[in-house]
Tab-separated table of C-alpha atoms in Angstrom:
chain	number	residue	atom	x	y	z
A	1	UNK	CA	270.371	14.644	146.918
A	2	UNK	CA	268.618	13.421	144.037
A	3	UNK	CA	264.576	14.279	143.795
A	4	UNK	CA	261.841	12.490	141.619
A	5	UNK	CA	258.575	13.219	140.457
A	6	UNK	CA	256.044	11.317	143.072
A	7	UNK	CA	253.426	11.441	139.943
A	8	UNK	CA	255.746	10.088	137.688
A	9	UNK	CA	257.038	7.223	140.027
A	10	UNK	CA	253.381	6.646	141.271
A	11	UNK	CA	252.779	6.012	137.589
A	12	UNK	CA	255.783	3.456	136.840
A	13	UNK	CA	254.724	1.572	140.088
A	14	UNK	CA	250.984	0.766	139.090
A	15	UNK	CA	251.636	-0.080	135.682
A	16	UNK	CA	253.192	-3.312	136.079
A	17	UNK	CA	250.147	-3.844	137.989
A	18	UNK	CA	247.468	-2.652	136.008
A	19	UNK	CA	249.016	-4.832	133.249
A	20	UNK	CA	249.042	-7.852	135.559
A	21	UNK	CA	245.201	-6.876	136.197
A	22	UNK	CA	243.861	-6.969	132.945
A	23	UNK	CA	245.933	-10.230	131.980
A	24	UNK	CA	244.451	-11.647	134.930
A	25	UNK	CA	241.072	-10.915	133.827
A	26	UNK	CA	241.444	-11.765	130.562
A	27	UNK	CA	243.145	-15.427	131.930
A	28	UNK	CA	240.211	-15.473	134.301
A	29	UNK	CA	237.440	-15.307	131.815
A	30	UNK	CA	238.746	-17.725	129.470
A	31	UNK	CA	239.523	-20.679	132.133
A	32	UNK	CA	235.493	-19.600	133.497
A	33	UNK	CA	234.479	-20.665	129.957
A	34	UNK	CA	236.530	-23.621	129.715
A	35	UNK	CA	235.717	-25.068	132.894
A	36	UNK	CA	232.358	-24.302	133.315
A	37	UNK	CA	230.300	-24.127	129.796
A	38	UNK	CA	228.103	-27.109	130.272
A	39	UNK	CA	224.503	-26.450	128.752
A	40	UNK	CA	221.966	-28.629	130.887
A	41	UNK	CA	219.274	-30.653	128.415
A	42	UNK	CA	217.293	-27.689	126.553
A	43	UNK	CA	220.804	-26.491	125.298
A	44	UNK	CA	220.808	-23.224	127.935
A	45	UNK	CA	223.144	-22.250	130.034
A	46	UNK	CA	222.476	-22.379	134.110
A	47	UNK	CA	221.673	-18.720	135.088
A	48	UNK	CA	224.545	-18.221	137.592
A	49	UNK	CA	227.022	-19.044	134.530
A	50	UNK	CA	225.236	-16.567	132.824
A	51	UNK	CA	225.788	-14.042	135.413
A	52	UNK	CA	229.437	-14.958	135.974
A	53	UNK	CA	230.657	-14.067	131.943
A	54	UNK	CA	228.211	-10.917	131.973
A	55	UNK	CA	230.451	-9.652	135.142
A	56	UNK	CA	233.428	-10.737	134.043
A	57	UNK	CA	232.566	-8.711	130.579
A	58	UNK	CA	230.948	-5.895	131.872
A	59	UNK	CA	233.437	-5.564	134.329
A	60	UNK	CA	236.660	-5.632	131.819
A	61	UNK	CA	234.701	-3.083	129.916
A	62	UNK	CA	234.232	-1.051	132.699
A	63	UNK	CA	237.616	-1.263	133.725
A	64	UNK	CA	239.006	-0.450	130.104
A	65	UNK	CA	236.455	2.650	130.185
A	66	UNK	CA	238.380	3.821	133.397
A	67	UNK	CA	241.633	3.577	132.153
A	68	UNK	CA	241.139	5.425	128.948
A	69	UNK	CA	239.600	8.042	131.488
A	70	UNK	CA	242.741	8.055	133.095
A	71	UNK	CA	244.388	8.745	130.181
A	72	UNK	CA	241.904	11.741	129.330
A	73	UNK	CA	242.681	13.299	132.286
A	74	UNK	CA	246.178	13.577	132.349
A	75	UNK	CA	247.833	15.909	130.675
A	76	UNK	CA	251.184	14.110	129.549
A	77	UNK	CA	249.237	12.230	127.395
A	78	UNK	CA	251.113	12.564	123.819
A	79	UNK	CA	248.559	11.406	121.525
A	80	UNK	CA	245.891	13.741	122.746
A	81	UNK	CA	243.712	13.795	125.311
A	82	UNK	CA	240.241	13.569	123.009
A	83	UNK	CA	241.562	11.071	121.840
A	84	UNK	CA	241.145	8.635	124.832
A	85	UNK	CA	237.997	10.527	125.856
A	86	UNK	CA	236.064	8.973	122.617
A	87	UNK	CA	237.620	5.514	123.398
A	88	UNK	CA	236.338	5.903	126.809
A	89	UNK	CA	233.150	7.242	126.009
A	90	UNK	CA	232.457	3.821	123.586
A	91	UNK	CA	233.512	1.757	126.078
A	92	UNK	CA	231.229	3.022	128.985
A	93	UNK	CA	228.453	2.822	126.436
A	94	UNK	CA	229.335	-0.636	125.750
A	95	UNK	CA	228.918	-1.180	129.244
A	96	UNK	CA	225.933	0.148	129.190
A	97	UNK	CA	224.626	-1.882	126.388
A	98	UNK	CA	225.433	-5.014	128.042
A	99	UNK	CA	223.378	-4.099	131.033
A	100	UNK	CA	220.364	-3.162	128.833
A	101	UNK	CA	220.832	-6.634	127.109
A	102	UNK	CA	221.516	-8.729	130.475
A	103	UNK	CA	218.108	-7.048	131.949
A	104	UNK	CA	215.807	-8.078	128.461
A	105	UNK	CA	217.417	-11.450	128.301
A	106	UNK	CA	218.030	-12.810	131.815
A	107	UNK	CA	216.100	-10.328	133.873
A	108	UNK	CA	212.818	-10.455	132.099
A	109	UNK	CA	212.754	-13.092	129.636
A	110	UNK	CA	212.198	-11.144	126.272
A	111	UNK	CA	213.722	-11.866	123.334
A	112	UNK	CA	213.107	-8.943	120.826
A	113	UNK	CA	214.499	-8.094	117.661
A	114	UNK	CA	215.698	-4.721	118.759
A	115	UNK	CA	216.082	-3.619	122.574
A	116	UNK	CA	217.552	-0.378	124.078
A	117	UNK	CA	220.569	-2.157	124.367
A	118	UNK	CA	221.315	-2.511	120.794
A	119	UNK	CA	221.437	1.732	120.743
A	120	UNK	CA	224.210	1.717	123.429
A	121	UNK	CA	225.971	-0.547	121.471
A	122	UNK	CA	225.747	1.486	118.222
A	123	UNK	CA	226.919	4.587	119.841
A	124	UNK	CA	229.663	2.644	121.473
A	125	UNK	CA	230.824	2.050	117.598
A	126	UNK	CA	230.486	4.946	116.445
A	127	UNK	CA	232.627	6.639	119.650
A	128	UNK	CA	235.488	3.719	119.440
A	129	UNK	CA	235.563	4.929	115.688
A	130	UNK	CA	236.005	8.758	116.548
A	131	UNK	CA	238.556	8.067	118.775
A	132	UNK	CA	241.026	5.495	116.816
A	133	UNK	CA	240.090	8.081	114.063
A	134	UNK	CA	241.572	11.375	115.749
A	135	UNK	CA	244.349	8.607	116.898
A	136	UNK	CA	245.180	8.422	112.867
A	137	UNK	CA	244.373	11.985	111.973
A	138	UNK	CA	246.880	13.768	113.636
A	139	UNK	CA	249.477	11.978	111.925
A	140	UNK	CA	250.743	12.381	108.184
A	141	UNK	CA	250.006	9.112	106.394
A	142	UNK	CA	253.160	9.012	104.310
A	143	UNK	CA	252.991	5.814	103.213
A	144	UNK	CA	254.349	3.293	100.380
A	145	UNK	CA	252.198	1.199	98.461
A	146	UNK	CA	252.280	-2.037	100.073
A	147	UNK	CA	251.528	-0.048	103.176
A	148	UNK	CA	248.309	0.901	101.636
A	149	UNK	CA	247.639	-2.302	99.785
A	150	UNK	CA	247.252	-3.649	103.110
A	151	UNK	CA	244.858	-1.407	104.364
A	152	UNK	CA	243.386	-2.166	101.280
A	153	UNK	CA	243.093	-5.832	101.475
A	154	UNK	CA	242.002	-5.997	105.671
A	155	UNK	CA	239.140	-3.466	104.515
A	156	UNK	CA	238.414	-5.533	102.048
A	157	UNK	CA	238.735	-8.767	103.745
A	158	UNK	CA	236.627	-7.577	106.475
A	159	UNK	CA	233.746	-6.556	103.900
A	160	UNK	CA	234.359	-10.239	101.966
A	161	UNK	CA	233.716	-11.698	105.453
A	162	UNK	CA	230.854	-10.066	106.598
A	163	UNK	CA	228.938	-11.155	103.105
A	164	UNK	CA	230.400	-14.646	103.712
A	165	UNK	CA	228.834	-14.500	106.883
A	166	UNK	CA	225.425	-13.153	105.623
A	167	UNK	CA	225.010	-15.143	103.133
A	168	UNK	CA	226.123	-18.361	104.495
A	169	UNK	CA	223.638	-18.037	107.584
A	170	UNK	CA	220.785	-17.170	104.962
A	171	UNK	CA	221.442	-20.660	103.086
A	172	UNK	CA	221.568	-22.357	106.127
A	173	UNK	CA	218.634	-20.981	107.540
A	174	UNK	CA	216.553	-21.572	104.311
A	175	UNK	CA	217.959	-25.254	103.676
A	176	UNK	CA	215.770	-26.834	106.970
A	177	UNK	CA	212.723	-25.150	105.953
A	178	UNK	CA	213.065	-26.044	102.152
A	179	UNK	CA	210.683	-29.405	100.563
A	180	UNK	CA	211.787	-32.834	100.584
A	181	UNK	CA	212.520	-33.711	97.021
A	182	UNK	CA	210.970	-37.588	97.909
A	183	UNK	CA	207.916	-35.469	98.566
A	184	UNK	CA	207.796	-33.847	95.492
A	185	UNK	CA	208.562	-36.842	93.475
A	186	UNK	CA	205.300	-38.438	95.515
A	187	UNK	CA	203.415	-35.772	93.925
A	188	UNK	CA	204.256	-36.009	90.402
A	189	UNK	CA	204.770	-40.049	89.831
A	190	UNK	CA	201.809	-42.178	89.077
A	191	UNK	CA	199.651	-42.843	91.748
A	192	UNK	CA	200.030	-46.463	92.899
A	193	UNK	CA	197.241	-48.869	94.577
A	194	UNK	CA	198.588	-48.767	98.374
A	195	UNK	CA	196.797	-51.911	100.460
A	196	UNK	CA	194.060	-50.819	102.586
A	197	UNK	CA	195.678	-50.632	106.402
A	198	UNK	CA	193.393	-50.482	109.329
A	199	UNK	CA	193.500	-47.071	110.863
A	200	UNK	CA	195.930	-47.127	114.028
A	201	UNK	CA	194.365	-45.578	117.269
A	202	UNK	CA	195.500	-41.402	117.171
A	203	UNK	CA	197.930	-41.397	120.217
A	204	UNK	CA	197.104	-39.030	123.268
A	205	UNK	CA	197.751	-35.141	122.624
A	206	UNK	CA	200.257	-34.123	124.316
A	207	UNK	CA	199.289	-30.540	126.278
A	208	UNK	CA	200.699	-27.120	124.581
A	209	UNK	CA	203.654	-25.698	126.596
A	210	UNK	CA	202.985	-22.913	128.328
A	211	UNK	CA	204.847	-19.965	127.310
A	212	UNK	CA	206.696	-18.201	130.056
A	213	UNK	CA	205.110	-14.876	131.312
A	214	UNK	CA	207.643	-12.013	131.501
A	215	UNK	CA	208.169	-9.628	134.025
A	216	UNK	CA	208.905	-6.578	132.295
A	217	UNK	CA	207.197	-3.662	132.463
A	218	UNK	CA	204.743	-1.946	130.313
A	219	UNK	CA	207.501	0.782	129.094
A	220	UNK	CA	209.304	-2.211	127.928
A	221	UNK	CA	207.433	-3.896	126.149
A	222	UNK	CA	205.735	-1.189	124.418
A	223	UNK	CA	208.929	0.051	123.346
A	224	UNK	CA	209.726	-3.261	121.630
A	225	UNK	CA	207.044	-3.316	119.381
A	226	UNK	CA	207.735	0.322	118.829
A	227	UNK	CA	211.774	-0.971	117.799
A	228	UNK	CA	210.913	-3.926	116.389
A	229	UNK	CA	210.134	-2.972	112.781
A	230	UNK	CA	213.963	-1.331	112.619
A	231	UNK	CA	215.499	-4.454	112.955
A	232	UNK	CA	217.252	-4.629	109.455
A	233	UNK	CA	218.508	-1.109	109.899
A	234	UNK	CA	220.280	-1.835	113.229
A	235	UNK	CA	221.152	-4.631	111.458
A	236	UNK	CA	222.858	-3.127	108.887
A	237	UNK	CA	224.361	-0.739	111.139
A	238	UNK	CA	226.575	-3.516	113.039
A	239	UNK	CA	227.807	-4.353	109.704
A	240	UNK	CA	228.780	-0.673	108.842
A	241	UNK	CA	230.543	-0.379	112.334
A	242	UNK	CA	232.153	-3.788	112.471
A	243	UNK	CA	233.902	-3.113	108.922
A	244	UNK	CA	234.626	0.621	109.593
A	245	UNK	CA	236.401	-0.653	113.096
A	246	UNK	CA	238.572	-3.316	111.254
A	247	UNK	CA	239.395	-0.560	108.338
A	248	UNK	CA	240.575	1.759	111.156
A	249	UNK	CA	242.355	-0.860	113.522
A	250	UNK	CA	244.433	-1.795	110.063
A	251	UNK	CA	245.065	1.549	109.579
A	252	UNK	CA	246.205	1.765	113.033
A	253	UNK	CA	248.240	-1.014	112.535
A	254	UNK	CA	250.131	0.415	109.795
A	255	UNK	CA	250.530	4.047	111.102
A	256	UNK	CA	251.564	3.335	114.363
A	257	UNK	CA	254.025	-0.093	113.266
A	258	UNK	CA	256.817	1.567	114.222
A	259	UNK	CA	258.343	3.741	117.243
A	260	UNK	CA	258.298	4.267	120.800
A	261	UNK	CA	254.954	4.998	120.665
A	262	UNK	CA	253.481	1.957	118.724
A	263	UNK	CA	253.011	-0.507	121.081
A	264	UNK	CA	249.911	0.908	122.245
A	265	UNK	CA	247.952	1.069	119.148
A	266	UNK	CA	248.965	-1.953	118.157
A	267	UNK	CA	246.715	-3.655	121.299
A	268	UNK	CA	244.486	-0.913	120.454
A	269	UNK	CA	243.817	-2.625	117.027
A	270	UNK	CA	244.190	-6.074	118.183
A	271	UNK	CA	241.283	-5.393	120.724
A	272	UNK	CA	238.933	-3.690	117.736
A	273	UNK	CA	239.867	-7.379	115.976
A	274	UNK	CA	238.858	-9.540	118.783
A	275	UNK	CA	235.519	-7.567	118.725
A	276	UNK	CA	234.841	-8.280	114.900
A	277	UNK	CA	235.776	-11.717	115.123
A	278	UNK	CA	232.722	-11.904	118.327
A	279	UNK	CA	230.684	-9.980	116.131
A	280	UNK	CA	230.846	-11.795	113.317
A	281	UNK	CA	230.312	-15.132	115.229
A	282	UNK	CA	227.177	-13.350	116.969
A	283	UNK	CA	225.881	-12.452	113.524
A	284	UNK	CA	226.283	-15.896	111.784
A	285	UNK	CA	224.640	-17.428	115.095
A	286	UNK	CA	221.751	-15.119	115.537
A	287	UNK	CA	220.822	-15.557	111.288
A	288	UNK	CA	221.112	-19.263	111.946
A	289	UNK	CA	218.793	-19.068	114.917
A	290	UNK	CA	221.510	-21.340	116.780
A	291	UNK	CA	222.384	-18.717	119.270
A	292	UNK	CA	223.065	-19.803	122.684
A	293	UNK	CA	224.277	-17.221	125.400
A	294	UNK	CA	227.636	-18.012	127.150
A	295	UNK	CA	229.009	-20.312	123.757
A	296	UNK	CA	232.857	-20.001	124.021
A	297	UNK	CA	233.526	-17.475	121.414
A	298	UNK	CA	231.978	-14.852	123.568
A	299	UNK	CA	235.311	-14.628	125.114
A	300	UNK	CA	236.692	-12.493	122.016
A	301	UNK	CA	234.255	-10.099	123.745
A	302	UNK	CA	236.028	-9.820	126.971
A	303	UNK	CA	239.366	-10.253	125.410
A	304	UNK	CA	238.416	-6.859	122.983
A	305	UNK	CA	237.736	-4.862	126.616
A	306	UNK	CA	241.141	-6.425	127.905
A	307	UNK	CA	243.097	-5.232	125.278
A	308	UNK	CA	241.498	-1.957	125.045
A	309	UNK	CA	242.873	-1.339	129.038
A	310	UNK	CA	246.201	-2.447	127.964
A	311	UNK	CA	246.540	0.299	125.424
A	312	UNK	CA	245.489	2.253	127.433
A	313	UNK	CA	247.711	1.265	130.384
A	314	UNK	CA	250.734	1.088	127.711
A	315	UNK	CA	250.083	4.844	126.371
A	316	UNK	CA	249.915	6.804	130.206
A	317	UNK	CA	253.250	4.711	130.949
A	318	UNK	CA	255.324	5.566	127.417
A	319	UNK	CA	253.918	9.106	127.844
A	320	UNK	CA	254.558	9.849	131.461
A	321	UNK	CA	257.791	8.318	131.113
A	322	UNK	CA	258.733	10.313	127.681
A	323	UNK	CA	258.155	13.709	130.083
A	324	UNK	CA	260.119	12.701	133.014
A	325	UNK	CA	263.408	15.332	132.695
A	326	UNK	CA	266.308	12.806	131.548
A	327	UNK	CA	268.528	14.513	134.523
A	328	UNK	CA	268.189	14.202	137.723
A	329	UNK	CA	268.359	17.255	139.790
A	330	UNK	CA	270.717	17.899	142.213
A	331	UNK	CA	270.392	19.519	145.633
């Protein structure tokens, strides 16, 4: 009479559907984009869309967070257990970031240049980083040249592109502002005799808009103005973290391209991609000042937490099934 391990077969049967889970979700978000981005006349988005792709990206987050805790628990894991702790731990503080965000933007109507939520969000860097970091540690970087000239060149793409980024939003965000040259020229031709016109009746003024009264609380708003004047160094931050992601997730990519082992780490650096590629969209919109909440690249956001779970789902299967006993045993 043969006997298996019940973990071990628990553990084959819910990872076909954990997979089939976070496809689903990531399937799911992208056809809730597609079918239902449609900004009404002032260019916003209605508020129950805007509800809808905060769930759906909170909750893949969340999920990811979960799974990675999974994985920190167990103690088959073979690329260490810390090392999906840290993953985890960035991803529930990513979570947390979007809640802080979702409650200043669509709970009470603030707008600032730095909120709570952007210190959840920093910390969820710099915990994703620690983790694909002890990921890469461990192992003995032996590698050839071209290996390392393309670590080389995604670091350095990813540095190329954030500049890009910057400095492309600054021009366009100076070029509206900047004088007509006709208006110049005006100034400095010769003055020419115009015909006297008769002076046209002013037309009505029209009445001021109101601006909209928030409902946050005092501890809110003070702490705004108190985070407000550290704007550029958050700023810079997100830059530091977005490159130092893409650095590691190439490194990743490399280290981990071949073997049983691999498969993981290679969704593992896809997902820290799809997050730079979000980011970088975020940053070129928000320097523009043409940022509108729900556009369609925020998917890359959802897609980053789906691919996260996958690894995540991919490592506890290749390591539980790696210390399952080859032979059966026989009673």
């Amino acid at each position: 009479m043969s006997k298996s391990s019940t973990p071990s077969s628990a553990s084959s049967v819910s990872t076909p559907l954990l997979v089939g889970a976070c496809i689903a979700w990531g399937v799911v978000t992208l056809l809730f984009f597609l079918l239902f981005t449609a900004p009404g006349e002032d260019g916003v988005q209605p508020a129950w869309f805007l509800l809808g792709i905060n769930l759906l990206e909170t909750g893949a987050f969340l999920l990811a967070g979960l799974l990675c805790f999974r994985n920190w628990r167990s103690t088959q894991i073979v690329s260490g257990r810390n090392v999906w702790f840290w993953i985890g731990l960035g991803l529930l503080f990513y979570v947390l970031g979007n809640v802080m965000f979702f409650l200043w933007g669509n709970i009470w109507r603030l707008d600032p240049a730095v909120s709570l939520g952007d210190f959840f969000y920093i910390f969820s860097y710099i915990f994703l980083a620690a983790g694909m970091f002890k990921a890469v540690l461990p192992r003995r970087l032996n590698l050839e040249l071209p290996q390392w000239l393309m670590v080389v060149g995604i670091g350095l793409g990813g540095i190329l592109l954030t500049i890009f980024v910057n400095l492309a939003a600054a021009e366009a965000a100076v070029v509206p502002g900047a004088p007509a040259p006709t208006l110049y020229l005006a100034q400095t031709a010769a003055p020419e005799v115009a015909p006297e016109v008769a002076p046209e009746a002013a037309p009505p003024a029209l009445p001021e808009p109101v601006a909209e009264t928030s409902s946050a609380p005092n501890w809110v708003l003070q702490l705004d103005g108190f985070l407000e004047p550290l704007a550029d160094g958050v700023g810079l931050l997100y830059l530091i973290g977005d490159v130092v992601l893409l650095i590691i997730a190439g490194t990743l990519l490399v280290a981990f391209w071949g073997g049983r082992y691999s498969q993981s780490w290679k969704l593992i650096a896809i997902a820290a991609f799809c997050l730079y590629i979000a980011d970088m969209f975020f940053a070129y919109a928000v320097n523009t000042d043409t940022y509108i909440e729900g556009s369609l690249w925020e998917v890359f956001w959802t897609f980053s937490a789906v691919f996260f779970g996958l690894g995540a789902v991919v490592e506890h299967a290749v390591s539980v099934n790696s210390r399952r006993s080859p032979r059966r045993r026989r009673g």
